[in-house]
Coordinates of C-alpha atoms and ligand atoms in Angstrom, one line a residue:
Chain A
M16 CA 13.2 23.7 -11.1
R17 CA 14.0 20.5 -12.9
C18 CA 17.2 18.8 -11.5
A19 CA 17.9 21.3 -9.3
V20 CA 18.5 19.2 -5.9
A21 CA 20.1 15.6 -6.3
I22 CA 21.0 12.5 -4.3
V23 CA 24.8 12.1 -3.4
G24 CA 24.6 9.6 -0.8
A25 CA 22.8 6.5 -0.9
A26 CA 22.6 3.0 1.4
E27 CA 21.1 0.1 3.0
T28 CA 21.9 -1.0 6.5
T29 CA 25.0 -3.5 5.9
E30 CA 22.8 -6.7 6.1
L31 CA 19.7 -6.9 5.4
G32 CA 17.5 -10.4 6.2
K33 CA 16.5 -11.6 9.6
L34 CA 18.2 -9.1 12.3
P35 CA 17.4 -10.1 15.9
G36 CA 20.9 -8.1 17.3
I37 CA 19.4 -4.7 15.8
S38 CA 17.1 -2.5 17.2
Q39 CA 15.2 -0.7 14.7
I40 CA 16.6 2.9 15.5
Q41 CA 20.1 1.6 15.3
L42 CA 18.9 0.2 11.6
H43 CA 18.0 3.9 10.8
A44 CA 21.7 4.6 12.0
D45 CA 23.2 2.2 10.6
A46 CA 21.7 3.1 7.0
A47 CA 22.7 6.7 7.7
L48 CA 26.2 6.1 8.7
N49 CA 26.5 3.8 5.2
A50 CA 25.2 7.1 3.3
M51 CA 27.2 9.3 4.4
K52 CA 30.3 7.2 4.3
D53 CA 29.4 6.9 0.3
C54 CA 29.3 10.3 -0.3
G55 CA 32.5 11.8 2.3
L56 CA 30.1 13.8 4.8
T57 CA 30.1 13.8 8.6
L58 CA 27.2 14.4 11.1
S59 CA 27.9 18.0 11.3
D60 CA 27.0 17.9 7.7
I61 CA 23.3 17.6 7.9
D62 CA 21.3 20.1 8.5
G63 CA 17.7 18.5 7.4
I64 CA 16.1 15.1 8.4
A65 CA 13.3 13.4 7.3
T66 CA 12.3 9.9 8.3
A67 CA 8.9 7.8 8.7
G68 CA 8.5 4.9 11.2
E69 CA 10.7 6.5 14.2
S70 CA 9.8 10.2 14.7
P71 CA 12.6 12.7 13.4
T72 CA 13.3 13.8 16.8
N73 CA 14.3 9.8 18.0
L74 CA 16.7 10.1 15.0
A75 CA 18.0 13.8 15.7
H76 CA 18.7 12.6 19.2
Y77 CA 20.1 9.7 18.5
L78 CA 22.2 10.9 15.9
G79 CA 22.9 13.7 17.4
I80 CA 21.9 15.7 14.6
V81 CA 20.8 19.8 15.1
P82 CA 18.6 20.4 12.0
T83 CA 17.1 23.2 10.8
W84 CA 14.8 21.3 8.7
A85 CA 12.9 18.3 9.6
D86 CA 10.2 16.3 7.6
G87 CA 8.5 13.6 9.9
T88 CA 5.7 12.9 7.2
S89 CA 4.4 9.5 8.1
V90 CA 1.7 7.9 5.7
G91 CA 3.3 4.4 4.9
G92 CA 6.0 2.8 2.5
C93 CA 6.0 5.7 0.2
S94 CA 6.8 8.2 2.8
F95 CA 10.1 8.3 1.7
M96 CA 9.4 9.0 -1.8
L97 CA 7.2 12.2 -0.4
H98 CA 10.3 13.2 1.9
V99 CA 12.4 13.5 -1.5
R100 CA 9.9 15.2 -2.8
H101 CA 9.3 17.6 0.3
A102 CA 13.4 17.8 0.6
T103 CA 13.8 18.8 -2.7
A104 CA 11.4 21.8 -2.2
A105 CA 13.3 22.6 0.8
I106 CA 16.4 23.1 -0.4
E107 CA 15.2 25.0 -3.4
A108 CA 13.4 27.5 -0.9
G109 CA 16.9 27.2 1.1
L110 CA 15.6 26.3 3.8
C111 CA 18.1 23.4 4.6
E112 CA 21.2 22.5 2.4
T113 CA 21.6 19.1 3.3
V114 CA 19.2 16.4 3.9
L115 CA 19.4 12.7 5.6
I116 CA 16.2 10.7 4.8
T117 CA 16.4 7.4 6.7
H118 CA 14.7 4.4 7.0
G119 CA 14.9 1.3 9.4
E120 CA 12.3 -1.3 10.3
S121 CA 12.8 -4.6 12.5
G122 CA 9.5 -6.1 10.4
R123 CA 10.8 -9.6 11.0
S124 CA 12.5 -9.4 14.7
R125 CA 10.5 -6.7 15.7
V126 CA 13.4 -5.5 18.4
G127 CA 12.5 -1.7 19.6
R128 CA 9.8 -1.1 18.1
G129 CA 6.3 -0.3 19.3
E130 CA 3.4 -3.1 18.6
F131 CA 0.4 -2.3 16.2
A132 CA -2.7 -1.5 18.0
G133 CA -5.6 -0.9 15.9
N134 CA -7.4 2.0 17.1
R135 CA -11.1 0.7 17.9
A136 CA -12.7 4.3 17.4
S137 CA -11.1 5.1 14.3
L138 CA -13.4 4.5 11.6
Q139 CA -11.1 1.7 10.2
G140 CA -11.4 0.5 13.8
Q141 CA -15.3 0.5 13.5
F142 CA -16.2 -0.4 9.7
E143 CA -12.8 -2.5 9.1
L144 CA -11.1 -4.1 11.7
P145 CA -14.2 -6.3 13.2
F146 CA -15.0 -8.3 10.0
G147 CA -11.5 -10.2 10.5
P148 CA -8.7 -8.3 8.6
I149 CA -4.9 -9.8 9.6
G150 CA -3.0 -6.6 8.0
P151 CA -2.0 -6.2 4.6
P152 CA -2.7 -9.9 3.6
T153 CA -6.5 -9.5 3.6
L154 CA -6.6 -5.6 3.1
F155 CA -4.6 -5.0 0.7
T156 CA -5.5 -8.0 -2.0
M157 CA -9.1 -7.1 -1.6
P158 CA -9.5 -5.3 -4.8
V159 CA -8.0 -8.7 -6.8
L160 CA -11.3 -10.7 -7.3
R161 CA -13.3 -7.5 -8.9
F162 CA -9.7 -6.4 -10.4
M163 CA -9.7 -10.0 -11.9
K164 CA -13.5 -10.0 -13.1
E165 CA -13.3 -6.9 -15.1
Y166 CA -10.6 -7.5 -16.8
D167 CA -10.8 -11.1 -17.5
I168 CA -7.6 -11.9 -15.7
R169 CA -6.5 -15.5 -14.8
I170 CA -4.7 -16.2 -11.3
E171 CA -2.2 -17.3 -13.6
E172 CA -1.6 -14.1 -14.6
V173 CA -1.2 -12.7 -11.1
A174 CA 1.7 -15.0 -10.5
M175 CA 3.6 -14.6 -13.2
V176 CA 4.5 -11.0 -11.3
A177 CA 5.9 -13.6 -8.8
V178 CA 8.1 -15.3 -11.4
V179 CA 9.5 -12.3 -13.3
Q180 CA 10.6 -10.7 -10.5
R181 CA 12.4 -13.8 -9.2
E182 CA 14.2 -13.7 -11.9
W183 CA 15.9 -10.3 -11.3
A184 CA 16.5 -11.6 -7.5
A185 CA 18.3 -14.4 -9.0
M186 CA 20.7 -11.6 -10.4
N187 CA 21.1 -9.8 -7.0
P188 CA 23.6 -11.5 -4.3
R189 CA 21.6 -9.6 -1.5
A190 CA 18.5 -11.1 -2.7
S191 CA 16.3 -13.2 0.2
F192 CA 15.1 -15.8 -2.5
R193 CA 17.2 -16.5 -5.4
D194 CA 15.6 -20.0 -6.6
P195 CA 13.9 -19.7 -10.5
I196 CA 10.2 -20.0 -9.7
D197 CA 7.2 -21.1 -12.1
V198 CA 4.0 -20.3 -11.8
D199 CA 2.9 -23.7 -10.7
A200 CA 5.2 -23.1 -7.7
V201 CA 3.6 -20.0 -6.9
L202 CA 0.0 -21.5 -6.9
N203 CA 0.9 -24.5 -5.1
S204 CA 2.7 -22.3 -2.4
K205 CA 0.7 -22.2 1.5
M206 CA -2.8 -20.1 0.6
I207 CA -3.1 -16.9 2.5
A208 CA -5.5 -15.0 1.5
Y209 CA -8.1 -16.5 -1.3
P210 CA -7.3 -15.8 -3.9
F211 CA -3.4 -15.2 -2.3
R212 CA -0.5 -17.5 -2.2
K213 CA 2.2 -17.3 -0.1
L214 CA 4.8 -16.6 -3.2
M215 CA 2.2 -13.3 -4.0
C216 CA 2.7 -11.8 -1.0
C217 CA 6.1 -9.7 0.1
L218 CA 8.7 -11.0 2.5
V219 CA 8.9 -9.9 5.9
T220 CA 12.9 -8.7 6.8
D221 CA 14.8 -6.7 8.7
G222 CA 17.1 -3.6 7.5
G223 CA 16.9 0.3 6.4
G224 CA 18.3 2.2 3.6
A225 CA 19.1 6.0 4.1
L226 CA 19.0 8.6 1.1
I227 CA 21.1 12.2 1.1
L228 CA 20.3 15.3 -1.3
T229 CA 21.9 18.0 -1.4
S230 CA 22.1 21.3 -4.3
A231 CA 22.5 19.9 -7.7
E232 CA 25.2 23.3 -7.3
R233 CA 26.6 21.4 -4.8
A234 CA 26.4 17.7 -5.9
K235 CA 29.5 18.3 -8.8
D236 CA 31.8 18.5 -5.3
F237 CA 30.9 14.8 -4.1
P238 CA 32.6 11.4 -5.0
T239 CA 29.9 10.0 -6.2
R240 CA 27.5 10.3 -9.2
P241 CA 25.1 12.5 -8.5
V242 CA 21.3 11.4 -9.4
Y243 CA 18.8 14.4 -10.1
V244 CA 15.4 14.7 -8.8
A245 CA 13.8 15.7 -12.3
G246 CA 10.1 15.3 -11.0
S247 CA 7.7 13.9 -8.4
G248 CA 4.4 14.0 -6.9
E249 CA 2.3 12.5 -4.3
S250 CA -1.1 12.4 -2.9
I251 CA -3.4 10.3 -0.6
E252 CA -6.7 8.4 -0.7
T253 CA -8.5 6.3 2.0
P254 CA -7.0 4.7 5.1
M255 CA -9.6 2.1 4.1
V256 CA -9.3 -0.1 1.5
S257 CA -13.1 -0.7 1.6
Q258 CA -13.8 2.6 0.4
M259 CA -11.4 3.4 -2.5
E260 CA -13.7 4.9 -5.1
D261 CA -12.4 2.1 -7.9
F262 CA -11.5 -1.4 -7.1
T263 CA -9.3 -1.3 -10.3
S264 CA -7.0 1.5 -10.2
S265 CA -5.4 3.5 -7.6
R266 CA -6.6 7.1 -7.5
A267 CA -3.2 7.9 -5.6
F268 CA -1.4 6.3 -7.9
R269 CA -3.2 8.3 -11.0
V270 CA -2.7 11.7 -9.0
A271 CA 1.4 11.3 -7.9
G272 CA 1.7 9.7 -11.5
E273 CA 0.9 12.2 -13.2
R274 CA 2.4 15.2 -11.4
A275 CA 5.6 13.1 -11.5
F276 CA 5.5 12.9 -15.0
A277 CA 4.6 16.2 -15.8
S278 CA 6.6 18.1 -13.4
A279 CA 10.0 16.1 -14.7
G280 CA 8.7 16.9 -18.3
I281 CA 9.8 13.3 -19.7
S282 CA 7.2 11.2 -21.4
H283 CA 6.8 7.2 -20.9
A284 CA 9.6 6.3 -24.0
D285 CA 12.2 8.4 -21.5
V286 CA 11.6 5.7 -18.8
D287 CA 14.5 3.3 -19.0
H288 CA 14.2 1.7 -16.0
L289 CA 10.8 1.3 -13.5
M290 CA 10.1 0.5 -9.6
I291 CA 6.7 -0.9 -8.5
Y292 CA 6.1 -0.9 -5.0
D293 CA 5.3 -4.8 -4.9
A294 CA 4.2 -5.4 -1.4
F295 CA 1.7 -7.7 -3.3
A296 CA 2.0 -9.5 -6.7
H297 CA -1.3 -6.9 -7.8
L298 CA 0.3 -4.2 -7.2
P299 CA 3.0 -3.7 -10.7
L300 CA -0.3 -4.4 -12.6
F301 CA -2.5 -1.8 -11.1
G302 CA 0.7 0.6 -10.9
L303 CA 2.1 0.0 -14.8
E304 CA -1.9 0.8 -15.5
D305 CA -2.2 3.9 -13.5
L306 CA 1.1 5.6 -14.6
G307 CA -0.1 4.8 -17.9
F308 CA 2.5 2.6 -19.2
V309 CA -0.7 0.6 -20.6
G310 CA -3.8 0.6 -21.2
R311 CA -6.7 -0.2 -18.7
G312 CA -6.6 -4.1 -18.1
E313 CA -3.7 -4.9 -20.2
S314 CA -0.7 -4.9 -17.8
A315 CA -0.6 -9.0 -17.0
K316 CA -0.3 -9.8 -20.5
F317 CA 2.5 -6.9 -20.5
I318 CA 4.1 -8.6 -18.1
G319 CA 3.0 -12.3 -19.4
E320 CA 5.0 -11.0 -22.5
R321 CA 8.3 -10.8 -20.8
N322 CA 8.2 -6.5 -21.8
T323 CA 9.4 -6.3 -17.3
A324 CA 11.5 -9.2 -17.6
P325 CA 15.6 -9.1 -18.0
G326 CA 15.8 -8.4 -21.7
G327 CA 12.5 -6.7 -21.4
K328 CA 11.8 -3.2 -23.0
L329 CA 10.8 -1.6 -19.5
P330 CA 12.7 -3.5 -16.9
L331 CA 10.7 -3.3 -13.7
N332 CA 11.9 -4.0 -10.1
T333 CA 15.4 -5.2 -10.9
N334 CA 16.1 -5.7 -7.2
G335 CA 14.0 -8.6 -7.4
G336 CA 11.3 -6.4 -5.3
G337 CA 9.3 -7.2 -2.4
L338 CA 8.1 -10.1 -3.3
S339 CA 12.3 -11.8 -3.6
Y340 CA 14.5 -9.0 -2.3
M341 CA 13.0 -8.0 0.9
H342 CA 10.3 -6.3 2.5
S343 CA 10.9 -4.6 5.9
G344 CA 7.0 -3.0 6.1
M345 CA 8.0 0.4 4.5
Y346 CA 9.9 -0.9 1.4
G347 CA 9.5 2.2 -0.6
M348 CA 13.3 3.1 0.7
Y349 CA 14.7 -0.1 -1.2
A350 CA 12.3 0.9 -4.6
L351 CA 14.6 4.1 -4.5
Q352 CA 17.6 2.6 -3.7
E353 CA 17.7 0.0 -6.8
S354 CA 16.8 3.7 -8.6
V355 CA 19.9 5.2 -7.2
R356 CA 22.1 2.4 -7.6
Q357 CA 20.7 1.9 -11.6
L358 CA 21.4 5.3 -12.3
R359 CA 25.0 4.9 -11.2
G360 CA 25.4 2.2 -12.9
T361 CA 26.1 -0.2 -9.7
A362 CA 23.1 -2.4 -9.7
P363 CA 23.7 -6.3 -9.3
A364 CA 20.9 -6.2 -12.7
Q365 CA 22.5 -3.6 -14.5
V366 CA 19.7 -1.9 -17.3
E367 CA 22.5 -1.1 -19.9
G368 CA 22.6 2.7 -20.3
A369 CA 19.7 3.6 -17.8
K370 CA 19.2 7.4 -17.6
I371 CA 15.6 8.5 -16.4
S372 CA 14.3 5.8 -13.3
F373 CA 10.6 6.4 -12.6
C374 CA 9.8 5.0 -8.5
L375 CA 6.2 4.1 -7.7
G376 CA 5.7 4.0 -4.2
V377 CA 2.3 3.2 -2.5
G378 CA 1.5 3.5 1.8
G379 CA -1.1 1.7 3.8
M380 CA -3.5 0.0 1.6
F381 CA -3.9 2.0 -1.8
G382 CA -4.1 4.8 1.0
A383 CA -1.4 6.7 -0.3
S384 CA 1.2 7.4 -3.3
G385 CA 4.9 8.9 -4.0
A386 CA 6.3 9.2 -7.1
V387 CA 9.9 10.3 -8.0
V388 CA 11.4 10.8 -11.0
L389 CA 15.3 10.2 -11.2
S390 CA 18.2 10.6 -13.8
N391 CA 22.0 11.1 -14.1
E392 CA 22.2 13.9 -16.8
V393 CA 20.1 17.5 -15.7
L394 CA 17.2 17.1 -18.0
Chain B
M8 CA -24.5 -12.5 26.2
P9 CA -21.2 -13.6 26.1
V10 CA -19.1 -11.2 24.2
S11 CA -16.9 -12.0 21.0
D12 CA -13.2 -12.1 21.0
R13 CA -13.2 -9.8 17.4
L14 CA -12.1 -6.4 18.1
L15 CA -14.9 -4.8 18.2
P16 CA -15.8 -1.1 17.2
I17 CA -16.0 1.5 19.7
P18 CA -18.7 4.4 18.5
T19 CA -17.8 8.0 18.6
P20 CA -20.5 10.7 18.7
E21 CA -20.4 10.8 15.2
T22 CA -21.3 6.9 14.4
Q23 CA -23.7 6.0 17.0
H24 CA -26.6 6.9 15.0
F25 CA -25.1 3.7 13.1
W26 CA -24.5 1.4 15.9
D27 CA -28.1 1.9 17.3
G28 CA -29.4 1.2 14.2
A29 CA -27.7 -2.0 14.1
R30 CA -28.6 -3.0 17.3
E31 CA -32.1 -2.3 16.2
G32 CA -31.8 -4.5 13.0
E33 CA -31.6 -1.5 11.0
L34 CA -28.6 -0.7 8.3
R35 CA -28.5 3.2 8.6
L36 CA -26.7 5.6 6.1
Q37 CA -26.6 9.2 5.6
R38 CA -27.7 11.3 2.9
C39 CA -26.7 15.5 2.2
C40 CA -30.2 17.5 2.6
D41 CA -28.2 19.8 -0.4
C42 CA -26.9 17.2 -2.9
A43 CA -28.7 14.5 -1.9
H44 CA -25.3 12.6 -2.1
V45 CA -26.0 8.7 -0.5
Y46 CA -22.2 7.9 2.0
F47 CA -20.7 6.0 4.1
P48 CA -18.2 5.6 6.5
P49 CA -20.8 8.3 9.2
R50 CA -19.4 11.8 9.0
P51 CA -22.4 14.9 10.0
F52 CA -21.4 16.6 7.3
C53 CA -21.4 15.7 3.3
P54 CA -17.8 14.2 2.0
K55 CA -18.9 15.4 -1.2
C56 CA -20.8 18.7 -1.1
A57 CA -19.3 19.8 3.0
H58 CA -23.1 20.9 3.6
R59 CA -23.4 20.2 7.0
E60 CA -27.1 19.5 7.2
V61 CA -27.4 15.7 7.0
E62 CA -30.3 13.2 7.4
V63 CA -29.8 9.5 8.5
F64 CA -32.3 6.9 7.1
R65 CA -32.7 3.2 7.0
A66 CA -31.2 1.6 4.1
S67 CA -33.0 -0.9 1.9
G68 CA -30.7 -3.8 3.3
R69 CA -30.1 -5.1 -0.4
A70 CA -26.9 -5.1 -2.0
A71 CA -24.3 -7.3 -4.0
L72 CA -21.1 -9.2 -3.1
Y73 CA -18.5 -6.3 -4.9
S74 CA -15.1 -8.2 -4.0
Y75 CA -13.8 -10.7 -1.3
V76 CA -10.9 -12.8 0.0
I77 CA -10.7 -15.4 2.2
N78 CA -8.6 -15.5 4.9
H79 CA -6.5 -18.7 5.7
R80 CA -4.5 -17.7 9.1
P81 CA -6.1 -16.8 12.5
A82 CA -8.1 -13.8 13.4
P83 CA -9.4 -13.0 16.8
G84 CA -13.4 -14.3 16.8
L85 CA -13.2 -16.1 13.4
K86 CA -13.0 -19.3 12.7
P87 CA -10.6 -19.6 9.6
P88 CA -10.9 -20.2 6.5
F89 CA -13.9 -17.3 6.8
A90 CA -14.8 -14.8 4.0
I91 CA -13.9 -10.7 4.5
A92 CA -16.0 -8.8 1.6
V93 CA -17.0 -5.4 0.2
V94 CA -20.3 -5.4 -0.6
Q95 CA -21.9 -2.8 -2.9
L96 CA -24.6 -1.3 -1.5
E97 CA -28.2 -0.4 -3.4
E98 CA -28.3 2.6 -2.2
G99 CA -24.4 3.2 -3.6
P100 CA -21.9 3.0 -0.8
R101 CA -20.0 -0.1 -0.4
M102 CA -18.6 -1.4 3.3
M103 CA -16.5 -4.1 4.7
T104 CA -18.2 -7.1 6.3
N105 CA -18.6 -11.0 6.2
I106 CA -20.7 -13.1 4.2
V107 CA -23.2 -15.5 6.7
D108 CA -25.3 -18.5 5.7
C109 CA -23.0 -19.3 2.7
E110 CA -20.0 -21.4 2.4
Q111 CA -16.8 -19.9 2.8
T112 CA -15.7 -21.4 -1.0
P113 CA -14.8 -20.1 -3.9
E114 CA -17.4 -21.8 -5.8
A115 CA -20.2 -20.6 -3.4
L116 CA -18.7 -16.8 -3.4
I117 CA -19.8 -15.3 -6.6
L118 CA -18.9 -11.8 -7.5
D119 CA -22.3 -9.4 -8.0
M120 CA -24.2 -12.5 -6.5
P121 CA -27.2 -10.4 -4.5
L122 CA -27.2 -10.1 -0.8
Q123 CA -29.1 -8.9 2.2
V124 CA -28.5 -7.6 5.5
R125 CA -28.7 -9.2 8.7
F126 CA -27.3 -8.7 11.8
A127 CA -24.5 -10.4 14.2
D128 CA -24.6 -10.1 17.8
Q129 CA -21.2 -9.7 19.1
S130 CA -22.1 -7.8 22.7
E131 CA -24.9 -6.5 24.5
E132 CA -24.1 -2.8 22.3
I133 CA -22.7 -4.4 19.5
R134 CA -24.6 -6.1 16.4
L135 CA -22.5 -6.4 13.2
P136 CA -24.0 -5.8 9.9
V137 CA -23.1 -9.2 7.5
F138 CA -24.8 -10.0 4.7
G139 CA -26.2 -13.6 3.3
P140 CA -27.4 -14.6 0.0
C141 CA -31.1 -13.7 -0.9
N142 CA -32.3 -16.4 -1.1
T143 CA -32.0 -18.0 2.4
K144 CA -33.9 -17.0 5.2
E145 CA -32.6 -14.5 8.4
K146 CA -31.9 -17.0 10.9
E147 CA -33.8 -14.8 14.1
Ligands
LIG407 ZN1 -23.7 17.1 -0.3

């Protein structure tokens, strides 16, 4: 049922950025404690937990929670969108009443986290890793030259995504990078993996965030303005970017997005505010097209014409995004936090009168997707 | 033979035929005996129709450059800048690879340029399928 569940608590870690004095599990806890304070709950009120990056077992034990429902879905940075979707279903089904979703990641300082060790016997280990990819900057970016050729998009237009998002970040005191940049600055920044320069790649920082969900009925009793889960969608494509069906489009985006729109019963024109997980500058381009906000090959022009910039008709990544705000590794939680702030009316770069926010996440290298439609009114 | 510093694959029972083929200088793909779907990476069933009867065959080795990046950061066993590419095989599937016998520059690496497979020795067991321009001779 639409809007039967609401987000009543939402908070990020007390600090974001470079936090060498805090381990990863404590980032989860710091965010969780902040979210509970936000809505006036204590640990004994939480009966459902969901998390990724850390196991729900570690989280429950560390926080001292006795869950009757747990979700450890871990499909990359969009896992938290899937947690919101699953928690909504669980609350509706009566499996639990109050769900805590946490994220914490010592992405930069790498305190108290396991090291990445590729499995050399997995299909990715056998058929991608031997050719020298060094993580997301060389894998997530792989489809871009094909995308640019297919739709005759220039690198300046891709760079523009980073420029516009910096404009949003400039309004946000918690953003990592706030100084204005132009296309030249982006195209003169250090080459990472052609055609990607440093300013077209996300930050690497430490931080966390947490959400608390309960039934819309109970949400009325909380001090915070309820943010209803109006609809959602999820999908998976492949762990290997080389095996994507189409290098100009994410199947996971399309499947998750369609389901989210349909379950919320809304059209594109109803969306006041949009978040598209931007680990790299091309993701908002793919997202705008795969969600159907623009036609195939039209996204770069749409952004270039300032439709997603401050004052534009479709405000996008208003926190500054992974390119300028923060990116710990699993960024989806911060996108959800910004959607909640916008719908509560508390965002630093507030979209006047925003009622419906669409939040699209990606996991792996176009490997998975989760989409959530949030509303501050019952639809 | 000196062993490459690259992250080398560990074959599984389901992929062994591919790596055996590479060692013998053959690019091997699989084809469904029911629906004729040609696919990669290896699996002992058809990912299109779930049929379990599939055959291994020698691919032509002809491909086209589908997309790539040129990595500028340090990577085990490779000297930056080097291209990591995805090629479109003549038979249909795509695979990740490196491009050899070609400058690792945007000017030299042109999308859709025709390529031919060659095999790069990495260890006693592993030769990796890499691709070079069609108009240059395979170094053998
Ligand atoms: Zn078949």
